Structures are given as C-alpha cells and as structure tokens.
XYZ file of C-alpha atoms in Angstrom:
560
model
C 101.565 83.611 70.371
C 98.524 82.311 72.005
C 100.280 79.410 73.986
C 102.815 82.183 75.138
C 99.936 84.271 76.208
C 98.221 82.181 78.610
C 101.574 80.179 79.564
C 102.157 83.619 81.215
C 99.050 84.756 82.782
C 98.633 80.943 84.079
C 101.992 81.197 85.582
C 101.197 84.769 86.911
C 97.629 83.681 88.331
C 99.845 80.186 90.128
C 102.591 81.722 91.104
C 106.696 81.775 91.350
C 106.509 78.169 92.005
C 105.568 77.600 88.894
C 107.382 79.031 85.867
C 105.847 80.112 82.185
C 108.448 77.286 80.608
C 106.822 74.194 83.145
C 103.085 75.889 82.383
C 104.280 76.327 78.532
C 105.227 72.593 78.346
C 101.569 71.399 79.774
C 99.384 73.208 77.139
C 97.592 70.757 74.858
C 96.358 71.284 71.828
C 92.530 69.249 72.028
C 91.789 67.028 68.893
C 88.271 67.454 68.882
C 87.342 71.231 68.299
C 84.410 71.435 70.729
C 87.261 70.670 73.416
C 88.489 74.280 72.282
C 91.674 75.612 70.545
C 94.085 75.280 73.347
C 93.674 73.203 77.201
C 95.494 73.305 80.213
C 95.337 69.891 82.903
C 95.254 71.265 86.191
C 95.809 67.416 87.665
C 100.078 68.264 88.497
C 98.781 71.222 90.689
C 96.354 69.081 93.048
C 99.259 67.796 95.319
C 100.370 71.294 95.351
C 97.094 73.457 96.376
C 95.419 70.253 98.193
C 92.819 70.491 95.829
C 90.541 68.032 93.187
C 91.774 69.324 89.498
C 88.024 70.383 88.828
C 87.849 72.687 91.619
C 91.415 73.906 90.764
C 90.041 74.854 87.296
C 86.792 76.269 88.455
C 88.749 78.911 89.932
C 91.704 79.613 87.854
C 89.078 80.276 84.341
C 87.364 83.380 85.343
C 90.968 85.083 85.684
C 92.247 84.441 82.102
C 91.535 86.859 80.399
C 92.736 88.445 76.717
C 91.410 89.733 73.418
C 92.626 86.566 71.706
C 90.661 84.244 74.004
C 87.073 84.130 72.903
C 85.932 81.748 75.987
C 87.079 79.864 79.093
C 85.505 76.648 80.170
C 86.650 74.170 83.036
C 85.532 71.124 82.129
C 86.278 68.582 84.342
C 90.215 69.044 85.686
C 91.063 70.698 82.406
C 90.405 74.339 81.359
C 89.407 74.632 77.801
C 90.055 77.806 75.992
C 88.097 78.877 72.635
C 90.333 81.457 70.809
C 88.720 85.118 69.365
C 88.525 83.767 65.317
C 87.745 86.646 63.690
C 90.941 88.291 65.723
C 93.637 85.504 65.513
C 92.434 85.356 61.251
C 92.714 88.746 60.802
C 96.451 88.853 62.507
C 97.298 86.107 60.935
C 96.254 86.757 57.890
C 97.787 90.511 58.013
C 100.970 89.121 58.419
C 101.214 86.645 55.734
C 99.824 88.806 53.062
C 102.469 91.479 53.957
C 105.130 88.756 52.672
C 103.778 85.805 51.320
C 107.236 84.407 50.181
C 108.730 85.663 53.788
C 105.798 83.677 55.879
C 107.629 81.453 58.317
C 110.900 82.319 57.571
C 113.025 82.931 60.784
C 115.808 84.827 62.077
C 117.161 83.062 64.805
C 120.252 81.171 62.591
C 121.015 84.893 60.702
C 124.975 85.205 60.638
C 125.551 81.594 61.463
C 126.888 78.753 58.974
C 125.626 75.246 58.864
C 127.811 72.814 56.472
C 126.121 69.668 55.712
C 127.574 66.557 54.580
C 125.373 64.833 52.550
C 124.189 62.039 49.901
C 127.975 61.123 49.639
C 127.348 57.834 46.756
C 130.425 55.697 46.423
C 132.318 55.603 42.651
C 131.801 52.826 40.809
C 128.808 51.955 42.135
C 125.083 52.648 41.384
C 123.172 55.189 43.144
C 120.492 52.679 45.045
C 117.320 53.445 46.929
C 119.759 53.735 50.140
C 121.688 56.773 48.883
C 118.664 58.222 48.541
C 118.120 59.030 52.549
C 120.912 60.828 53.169
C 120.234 62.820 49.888
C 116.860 64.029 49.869
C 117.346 64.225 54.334
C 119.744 66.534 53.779
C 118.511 68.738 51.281
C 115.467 69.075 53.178
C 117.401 69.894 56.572
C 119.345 72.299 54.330
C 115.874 74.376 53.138
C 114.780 74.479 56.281
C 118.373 76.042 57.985
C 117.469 78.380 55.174
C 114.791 79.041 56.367
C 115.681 80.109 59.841
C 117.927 82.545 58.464
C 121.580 80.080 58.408
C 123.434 80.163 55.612
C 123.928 76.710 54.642
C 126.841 74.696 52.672
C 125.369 71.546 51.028
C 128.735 69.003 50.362
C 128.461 65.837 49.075
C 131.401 63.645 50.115
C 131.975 61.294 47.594
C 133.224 58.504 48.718
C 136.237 57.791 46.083
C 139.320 56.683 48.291
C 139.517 53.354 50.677
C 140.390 49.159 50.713
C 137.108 48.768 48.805
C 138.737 50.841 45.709
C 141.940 48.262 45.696
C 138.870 45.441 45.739
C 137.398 47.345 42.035
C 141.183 47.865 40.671
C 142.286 43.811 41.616
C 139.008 43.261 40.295
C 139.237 45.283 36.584
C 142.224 43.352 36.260
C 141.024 40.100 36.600
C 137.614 40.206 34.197
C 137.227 44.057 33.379
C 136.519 44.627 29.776
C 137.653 48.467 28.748
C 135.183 48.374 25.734
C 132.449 47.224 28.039
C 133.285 49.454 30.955
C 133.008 52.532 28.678
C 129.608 51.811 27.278
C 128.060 50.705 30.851
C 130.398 51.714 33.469
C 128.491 51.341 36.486
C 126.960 48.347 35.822
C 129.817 46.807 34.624
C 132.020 47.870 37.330
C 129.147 46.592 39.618
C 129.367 43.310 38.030
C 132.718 43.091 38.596
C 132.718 44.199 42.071
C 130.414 41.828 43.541
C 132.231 39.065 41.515
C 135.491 39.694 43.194
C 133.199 39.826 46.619
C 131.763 36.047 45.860
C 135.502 34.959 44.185
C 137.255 36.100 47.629
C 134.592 33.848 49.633
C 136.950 30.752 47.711
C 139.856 32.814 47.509
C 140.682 34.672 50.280
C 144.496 35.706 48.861
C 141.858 37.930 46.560
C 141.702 40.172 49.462
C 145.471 40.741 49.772
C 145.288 41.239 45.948
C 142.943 44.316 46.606
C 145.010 45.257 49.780
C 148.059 45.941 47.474
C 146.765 47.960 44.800
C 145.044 50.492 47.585
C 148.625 50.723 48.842
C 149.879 51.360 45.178
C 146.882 53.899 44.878
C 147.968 55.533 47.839
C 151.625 55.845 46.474
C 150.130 57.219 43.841
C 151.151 54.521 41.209
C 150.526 55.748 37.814
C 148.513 52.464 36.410
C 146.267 52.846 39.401
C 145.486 56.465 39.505
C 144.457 56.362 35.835
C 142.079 53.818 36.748
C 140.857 55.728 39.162
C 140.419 58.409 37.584
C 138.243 57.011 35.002
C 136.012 55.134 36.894
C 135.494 58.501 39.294
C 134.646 60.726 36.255
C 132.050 58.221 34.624
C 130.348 57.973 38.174
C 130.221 61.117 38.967
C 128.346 62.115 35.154
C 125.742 58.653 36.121
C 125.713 60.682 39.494
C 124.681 63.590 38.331
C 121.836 62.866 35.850
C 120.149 61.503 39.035
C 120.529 64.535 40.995
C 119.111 66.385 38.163
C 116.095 64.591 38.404
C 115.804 65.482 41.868
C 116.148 68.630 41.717
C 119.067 68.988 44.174
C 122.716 70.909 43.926
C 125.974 71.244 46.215
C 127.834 73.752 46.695
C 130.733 71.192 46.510
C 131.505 68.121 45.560
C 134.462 66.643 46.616
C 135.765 63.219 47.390
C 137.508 61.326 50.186
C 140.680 61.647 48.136
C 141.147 65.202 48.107
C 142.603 64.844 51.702
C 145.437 62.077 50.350
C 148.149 64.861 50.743
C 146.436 66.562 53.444
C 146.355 63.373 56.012
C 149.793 63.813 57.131
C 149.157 67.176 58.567
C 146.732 65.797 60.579
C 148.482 62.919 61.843
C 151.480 65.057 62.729
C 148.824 66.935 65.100
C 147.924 63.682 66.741
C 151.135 63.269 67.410
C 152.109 66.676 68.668
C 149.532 66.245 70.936
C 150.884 62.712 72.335
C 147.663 61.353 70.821
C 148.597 58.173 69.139
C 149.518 54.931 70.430
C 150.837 51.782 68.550
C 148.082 48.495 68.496
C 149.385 45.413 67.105
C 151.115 47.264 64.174
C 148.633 49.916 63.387
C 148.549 53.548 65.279
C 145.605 54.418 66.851
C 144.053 57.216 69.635
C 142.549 55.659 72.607
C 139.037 56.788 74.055
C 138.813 54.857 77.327
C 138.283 57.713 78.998
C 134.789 58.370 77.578
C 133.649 54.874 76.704
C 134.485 54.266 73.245
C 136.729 51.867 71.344
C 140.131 53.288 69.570
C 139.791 55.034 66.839
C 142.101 53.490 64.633
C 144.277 56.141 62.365
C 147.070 54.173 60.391
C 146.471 50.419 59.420
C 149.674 48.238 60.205
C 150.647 48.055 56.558
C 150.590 51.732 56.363
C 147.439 52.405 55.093
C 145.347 55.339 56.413
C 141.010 54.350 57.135
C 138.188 56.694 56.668
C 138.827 57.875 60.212
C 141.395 59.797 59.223
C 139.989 61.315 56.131
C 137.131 62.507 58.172
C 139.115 64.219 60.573
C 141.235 65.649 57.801
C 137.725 66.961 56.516
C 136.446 68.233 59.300
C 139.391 70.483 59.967
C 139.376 71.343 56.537
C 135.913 72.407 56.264
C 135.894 74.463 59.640
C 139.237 75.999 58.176
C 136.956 77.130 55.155
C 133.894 77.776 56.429
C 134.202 78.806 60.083
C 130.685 76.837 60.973
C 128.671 76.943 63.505
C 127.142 73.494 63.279
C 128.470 70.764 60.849
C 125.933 67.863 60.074
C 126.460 64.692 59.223
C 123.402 63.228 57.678
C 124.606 59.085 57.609
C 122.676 56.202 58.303
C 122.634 55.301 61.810
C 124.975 52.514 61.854
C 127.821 55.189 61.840
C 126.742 56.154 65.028
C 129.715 55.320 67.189
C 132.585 56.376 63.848
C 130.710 60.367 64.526
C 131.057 59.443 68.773
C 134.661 58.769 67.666
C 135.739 61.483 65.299
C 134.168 64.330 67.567
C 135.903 62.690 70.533
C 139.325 62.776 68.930
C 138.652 66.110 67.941
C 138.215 67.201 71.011
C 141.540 65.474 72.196
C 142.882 67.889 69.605
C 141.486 70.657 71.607
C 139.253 72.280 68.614
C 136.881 74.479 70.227
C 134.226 73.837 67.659
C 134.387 69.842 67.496
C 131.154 69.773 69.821
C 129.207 71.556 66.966
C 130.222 68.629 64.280
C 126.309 66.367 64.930
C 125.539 63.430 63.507
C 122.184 62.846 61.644
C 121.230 59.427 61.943
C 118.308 57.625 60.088
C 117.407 54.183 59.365
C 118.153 52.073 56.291
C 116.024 51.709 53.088
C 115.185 47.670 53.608
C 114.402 45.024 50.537
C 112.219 42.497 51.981
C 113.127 43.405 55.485
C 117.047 43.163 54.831
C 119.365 46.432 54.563
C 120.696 46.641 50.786
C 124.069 45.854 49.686
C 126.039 46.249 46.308
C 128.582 43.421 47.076
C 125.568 40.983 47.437
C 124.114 42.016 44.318
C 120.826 43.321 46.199
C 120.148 47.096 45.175
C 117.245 48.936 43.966
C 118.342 51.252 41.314
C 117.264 55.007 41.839
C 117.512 55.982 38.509
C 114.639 53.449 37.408
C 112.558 54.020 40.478
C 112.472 57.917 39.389
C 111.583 57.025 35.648
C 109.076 54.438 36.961
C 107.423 57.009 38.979
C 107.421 59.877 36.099
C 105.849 57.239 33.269
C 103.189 56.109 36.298
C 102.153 59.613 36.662
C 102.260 60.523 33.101
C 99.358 57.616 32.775
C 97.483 59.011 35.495
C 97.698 62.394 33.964
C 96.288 61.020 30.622
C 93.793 59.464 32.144
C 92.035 61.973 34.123
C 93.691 65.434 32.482
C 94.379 64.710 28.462
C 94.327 67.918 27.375
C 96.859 69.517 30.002
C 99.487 71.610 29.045
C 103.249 70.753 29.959
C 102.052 67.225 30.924
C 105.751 65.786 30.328
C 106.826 68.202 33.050
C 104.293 67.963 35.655
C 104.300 63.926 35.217
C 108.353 64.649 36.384
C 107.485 67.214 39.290
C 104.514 64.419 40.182
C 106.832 61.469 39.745
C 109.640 62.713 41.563
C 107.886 64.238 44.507
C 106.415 61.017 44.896
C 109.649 59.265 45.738
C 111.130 62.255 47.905
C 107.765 62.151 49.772
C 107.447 58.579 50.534
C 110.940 58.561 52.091
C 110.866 62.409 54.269
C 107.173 61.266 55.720
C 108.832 59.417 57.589
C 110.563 59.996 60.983
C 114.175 59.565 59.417
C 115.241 57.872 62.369
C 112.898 54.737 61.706
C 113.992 52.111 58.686
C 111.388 52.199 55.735
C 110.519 49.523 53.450
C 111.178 49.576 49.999
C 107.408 49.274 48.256
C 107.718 50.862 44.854
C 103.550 50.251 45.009
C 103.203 52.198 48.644
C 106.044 55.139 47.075
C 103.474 55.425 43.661
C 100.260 55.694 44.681
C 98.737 59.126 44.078
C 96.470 58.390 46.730
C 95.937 58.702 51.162
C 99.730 60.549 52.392
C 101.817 60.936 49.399
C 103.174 64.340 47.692
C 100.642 63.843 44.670
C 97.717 64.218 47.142
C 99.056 67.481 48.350
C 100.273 68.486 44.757
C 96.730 68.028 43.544
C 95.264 70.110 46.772
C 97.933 72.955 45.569
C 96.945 72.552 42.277
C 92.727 72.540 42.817
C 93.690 75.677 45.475
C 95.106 77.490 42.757
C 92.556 76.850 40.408
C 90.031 78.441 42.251
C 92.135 81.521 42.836
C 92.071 81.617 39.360
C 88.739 81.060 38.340
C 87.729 83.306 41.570
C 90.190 86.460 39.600
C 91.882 86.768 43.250
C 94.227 89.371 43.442
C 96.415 90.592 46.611
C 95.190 93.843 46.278
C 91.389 92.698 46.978
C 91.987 90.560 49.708
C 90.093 90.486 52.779
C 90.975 89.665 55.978
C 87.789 90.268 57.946
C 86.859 86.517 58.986
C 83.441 85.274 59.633
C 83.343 81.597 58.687
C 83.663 79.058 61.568
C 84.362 76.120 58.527
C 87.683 77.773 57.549
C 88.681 78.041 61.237
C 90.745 75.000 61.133
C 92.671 76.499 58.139
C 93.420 79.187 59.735
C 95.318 78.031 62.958
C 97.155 75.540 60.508
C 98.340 78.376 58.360
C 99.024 80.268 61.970
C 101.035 77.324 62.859
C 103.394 76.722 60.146
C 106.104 79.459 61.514
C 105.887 76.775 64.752
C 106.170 73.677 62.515
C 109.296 74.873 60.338
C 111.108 75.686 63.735
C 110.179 72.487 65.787
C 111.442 70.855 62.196
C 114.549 72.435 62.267
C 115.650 72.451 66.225
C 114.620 68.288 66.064
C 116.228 67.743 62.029
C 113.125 66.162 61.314
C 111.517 66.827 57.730
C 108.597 64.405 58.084
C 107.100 67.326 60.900
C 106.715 69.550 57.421
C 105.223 66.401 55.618
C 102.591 65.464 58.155
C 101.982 69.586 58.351
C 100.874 69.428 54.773
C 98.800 66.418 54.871
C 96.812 67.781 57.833
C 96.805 71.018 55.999
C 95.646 69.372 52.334
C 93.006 67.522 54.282
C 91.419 70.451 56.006
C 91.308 72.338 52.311
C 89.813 69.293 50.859
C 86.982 69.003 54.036
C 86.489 73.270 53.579
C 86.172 72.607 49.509
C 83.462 69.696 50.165
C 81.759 72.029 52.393
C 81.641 75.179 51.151
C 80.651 77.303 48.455
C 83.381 79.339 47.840
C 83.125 80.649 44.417
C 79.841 83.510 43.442
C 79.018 83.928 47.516
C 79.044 86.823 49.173
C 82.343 85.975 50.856
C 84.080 85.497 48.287
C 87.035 87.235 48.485
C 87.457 86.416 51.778
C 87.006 82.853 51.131
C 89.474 82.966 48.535
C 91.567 84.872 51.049
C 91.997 82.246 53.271
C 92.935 79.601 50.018
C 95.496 81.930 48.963
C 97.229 81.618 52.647
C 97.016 78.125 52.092
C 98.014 77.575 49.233
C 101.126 79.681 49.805
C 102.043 77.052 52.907
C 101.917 74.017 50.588
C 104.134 75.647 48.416
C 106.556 76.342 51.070
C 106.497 73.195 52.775
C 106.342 71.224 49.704
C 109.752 73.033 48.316
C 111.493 72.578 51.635
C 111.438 69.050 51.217
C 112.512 69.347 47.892
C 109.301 68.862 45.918
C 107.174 71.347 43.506
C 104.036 72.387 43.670
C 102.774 72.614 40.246
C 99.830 74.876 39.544
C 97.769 72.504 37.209
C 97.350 68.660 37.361
C-alpha cells in the first residue's frame, strides 16, 4: 500500500511524463533503517528537469504528504521516507487478526485452473535425490496457486512407457531373478538395468534386443505387459511410502502409458492438419519456421517417442480440465522438448497451447556431476529422509528429553530439513548434494525457523494470549521490523507465485525468524506492561511462519 501511495503522489507532483508504473519500479526499499522505510533516487530525473538529484529532492519532499508517512528527508539525491508505525501496525495488524488463516491469501487466480505436472519418477527405478526437485518444486508452486485463489490439479506423470522399458524387459530376461525381484524390486531391477547399460557398451546388438521387446510392449504382447505390469505396481507402492514421508498427494497419478490407445488420435490430427513429414523412415513435424529442430512423432520402426505421449497428454488434460495455465515443472535440460511440444500445438491450432509453461530448474549434482541410474550414481531419497529424521531425533534428545511426541516432531524436523535445503534455493540454479549442508539445524535451514515457530508459540503460551485480548495499539520501535515483514508477506506470496519461485517464501522466513530472534534477545516481552501487545505482534508472526513454512510443504510444529 505504501509504495502505491507515494508511486502516485510522486508521479502526480512530476508529471504525465512520468507514469506511477516507471515511479513504482524506482522505489527502494533502504537496508539500513536510519535510511527510512521506503527511498526514491531522483538521479533518472536530472537530464529531464536540468537539475543536480539533491536539489531535485530538496524540492519534491515537502510535497509528499500522507497519514502513513511519518517523515520526509532528502538526503543527498535520494528522498528518504520514515513510515507512521503506530498507523501502518495498527492496519496491519487489524487485518490479520480479522483472518489469521486468510492473511495473504489472494484473489486474483479465483475461477481459474492451474494443472501441474509434477515429480513424475520413472518405474523400476529408485526415487533419487533428483526426483526430488520437481517434487517438492511443484508442490510448493501448487500451495502457493492456492493461495492466490486457483484451483490447482497436482499430476504426477509417471513415467512407465518408452525404449528404456524394452532395455529393463531384455534385461529381466537375461539375469532377472523372480524370487529376488519380489523381495527387492527396485534395487534389483536397478541392478539389472545398469548391467544391461555396461553389457550394451560390449554388446551393442543388446540395444536391438531392448528395441524389440518395446515394440512387442507396444503390440501389447502378453509376456511383456505382465512384466510390466508387475514391475509398475511394486514401484509405484516404493513410490508412495516416500511421498508419505513428504507429506505430498496428487490428485492423479497416471503414467505415460495411459495414452498407448489414445496416440493414434493424435497423430491422425497431425495429419489432418498436413503436419507430418517423412525423415529418413520416421514421421516427424517440422519447426523451421520458429527456430527449432523437428519434433520427431513416429520412430522408423514404428515406434511412437515421448513427444507424442506428451502431446497426447496435453490434449487430454485440457480436454479434462479446461486450464488456464498447465506447468511443467522438469529439469531444465527439457527446455527445447516444452519449446517443441507447445510449438506443435500451436500448429494444431489449440487456442490454449500458449498457456502449457515450462518450469525449469537445475539438477541435484554428486560431486559436481548430474546423477544417473544407468551409471550406478544415485542418492537414494528414501535414506536421505530417514537419515534426516534419526539426526533430528538425536538432537531432540539431546537438548529436549522429556518432549512429548518426539518420534513425530524428529519426522516434521527431519523432513523439512530436506524440502528446505532444496526450495531455498532459486530452482533455476543446480544445487549440490551435501547431506551435512541439508542436516544441519543451524544458519538457513527449516529447523531454524521451526524452532523460531516453536519458541514464538511458547511464549504465547506461557504469556495466556488469546485473540480476544489482543492489542493493536503499537508503541515499540524494536518490533518495527516485524511488523513491515508481517505487512509484506501478502507481497512476497504474490511476487512468489507470478515468478514460480518458492525460495522468495524461504528467504521471507529466514529474514522473518531472524528479526523474532533479534526482538526476543532484546526485549522483555513477558510480565511488562506491553504485554499483550508484545505478544500481539508474536502471534502475527508466528501465524506467517506457519503459512510460509506449509506452502513449501513443511510443518511448523508447536514444541521442539
């Protein structure tokens, strides 16, 4: 509100040569508080009024004016402004206590639908540290559409169909053991898999071997869909004891191979629309046009790629759905597949293929390299989590013995520790694997800010707060800076949202759990005679950390 404010009257006081969205877009937000709460560089407007900067904000200060500006200062070519605090708490405050579960929510995606494809593991294979992006990426994007009012359909797209599934069947029958399968199947199907990777390095004729039973899959011969099916159903029960751990659901699950029967249909479209040309055997749609390679449709033996599975899908889901926006939250190395599949698309002449968006992020790196199942180099999820819940259920015995529900709270604390290390950062950058960096309970992890939540709440219990008593009458400059960060948080979940960027939320709630922990050093907020005001203020907070903290998929526990 208070950017919007003086964006206008500065734009008023300049003129029509200079519009609120240009002034809007200048406003900084000073680090150090005696710089004041908001400041506006007059150094673009020199050329323009012939002016020094200084002079320019000598003059302009004395005409902004506004109950929620406190004072005006030009200080050098900037003008600084000092906001009214007891005003701006009181509002502020006022409006999240009307709500509290409601504060920050917005309106602006009501009566839309946002389907996101997401976490999509691969059968037969374990569910590594670099399924985890995509996962715990798009359940956060998916809390916060919620949160601006979309209604949101979370699918994970297992991947179950392609060349690589002829690779595991050539490969079962060669050295699979059905006893051995059924008592380990991932592993064992693993072990397999990468063999038949390292046998086809001596053997290339392997590859054909794999080739041919995808084609027989495809036919739908019986000895290969029974495979198939059996390796599909133990996965996806491994699959799902992980994503009960985490915390996160779909609304569906369905694999590449649903569209088997359904392919046809869309490559009868292609063709309608004069779409497909023949390549050296194989059918493809060319992109010249806009820059891009084919995208190839039909292999020359027949074959169909994920290409055309994802267009099938897409149709599908906008068939279902009727979406507004469909995301695809996949590592950044499918960048040009998305460029292709909206392209083609578009060739089809669907109105709504500009709304499919891909998510990118970077890879989860071992040692600096990207991960990879047929190399044998993965990080196993599964143990990460349980390594992180027995690490905090140590550091709960160590410095809380007697506390109730520890085994529970060591999971929360565990967990949230692995979701947090991976959504603090900007999901377009790689991260390192560092299972010491993801488990410390220390600096700019989720335990720090579950602990802040947790010592918040305790004084709101020791202090007997109640909504009913609270105050909102503010006269205590030291719990200033909690206050504009509480203010702030509607800004931060929409900035998070328009850029699909969780790791704005997670820096929020550091710089949030650091300015409780500064007030609590501080501050005598218990048996003072602002008490309930005090305690006022740690209530808002504490009902931001929650939020935040269960967009990205993490809880907030009350004790630790």
């Amino acid at each position: 509100m208070e950017k919007h404010i003086l964006a206008l009257q500065l734009s008023h006081i300049l003129g029509e040569d200079f519009p609120r969205d240009w002034v809007h877009g200048l406003i900084e937000t000073p680090k150090q508080g005696d710089h004041g709460d908001l400041a506006f560089p007059c150094f673009q407007l020199a050329k323009t009024f012939r002016k020094s900067p200084a002079e320019i904000a000598k003059e302009i200060a004395p005409k902004l004016q506004h109950q929620v500006f406190q004072q005006v200062r030009p200080v050098g070519g900037y003008i600084n402004i000092f906001l009214n605090q007891s005003f701006i708490a009181d509002h502020t405050l006022q409006q999240l206590l009307a709500d509290p579960g409601q504060f920050g929510s917005l309106q602006f995606g009501k009566g839309e639908t946002i389907v996101l494809d997401m976490s999509a593991p691969n059968i037969a294979k374990p569910f590594s540290m670099g399924h985890l992006r995509s996962t715990v990426i798009g359940n956060a994007l998916a809390n916060l559409s919620e949160k601006c009012g979309y209604e949101t359909v979370k699918i994970n797209y297992i991947g179950d169909y392609g060349t690589q599934f002829g690779k595991l069947l050539a490969a079962y029958q060669k050295w699979g053991d059905e006893k051995s399968v059924r008592e380990n199947p991932i592993q064992e199907l693993t072990k397999i898999y990468v063999k038949f990777h390292e046998a086809s390095k001596e053997d290339p004729s392997l590859i054909d071997e794999g080739r041919s039973w995808f084609k027989k899959l495809e036919e739908q011969d019986d000895e290969a869909v029974k495979l198939w099916r059996w390796f599909k159903d133990a996965s996806l029960e491994e699959f799902e004891k992980i994503y009960r751990l985490l915390g996160i659901d779909f609304d569906l699950i369905r694999g590449e191979a649903y569209y088997n029967d359904k392919m046809s249909d869309t490559i009868n479209l292609l063709k309608d629309e004069q779409l497909l040309v023949d390549s050296e055997g194989a059918q493809v749609v060319r992109l010249d046009e806009v820059g891009l390679p084919p995208c190839l449709i039909r292999k020359s033996d027949g074959t169909t790629i994920y290409a055309t599975r994802d267009l099938t899908a897409a149709i599908d889901r906008f068939n279902n759905y009727q979406f507004n926006e469909a995301l695809y939250v996949v590592g950044h190395e499918q960048t040009l597949h998305f460029q292709q599949i909206q392209q083609v698309l578009q060739k089809m002449n669907f109105s709504w293929a500009p709304n499919l968006k891909h998510i990118p992020f970077g890879m989860m790196l071992k040692d600096g390299k990207k991960m990879s199942t047929r190399q044998g180099k993965t990080v196993l999820l599964e143990q990460v989590l349980k390594e992180a819940i027995t690490r905090a259920e140590k550091n709960i015995e160590e410095k809380n013995p007697t506390l109730a529900n520890a085994g529970e709270i060591a999971e929360q604390v565990g967990v949230g520790a692995v979701i947090f290390h991976d959504l603090k950062h900007d999901r377009r950058n790689d991260v390192e694997f560092s299972l010491e960096d993801m488990l410390t309970f220390e600096g700019n992890t989720a335990p720090y800010i579950q602990y802040t939540h947790a010592r918040a709440a305790s004084l709101l219990e020791k202090g007997s707060f109640r909504l009913k008593d609270a105050v909102t009458t503010f006269d205590d400059e030291l719990a200033w800076p909690i206050i504009k960060l509480v203010r702030n948080y509607p800004v931060v979940v929409e900035n998070a949202y328009k850029d699909y960027d969780p790791s704005k939320i997670a820096k929020y709630l550091l710089d949030a759990s650091r300015a409780f922990n500064q007030y609590y050093a501080k501050t005598k907020i218990l048996e003072s005679d602002q008490q309930q005001a005090r305690l006022t203020v740690i209530f808002a907070l504490t009902v931001v950390l929650k939020d935040g903290l269960n967009i990205l998929g993490i809880q907030a526990p009350l004790q630790m």
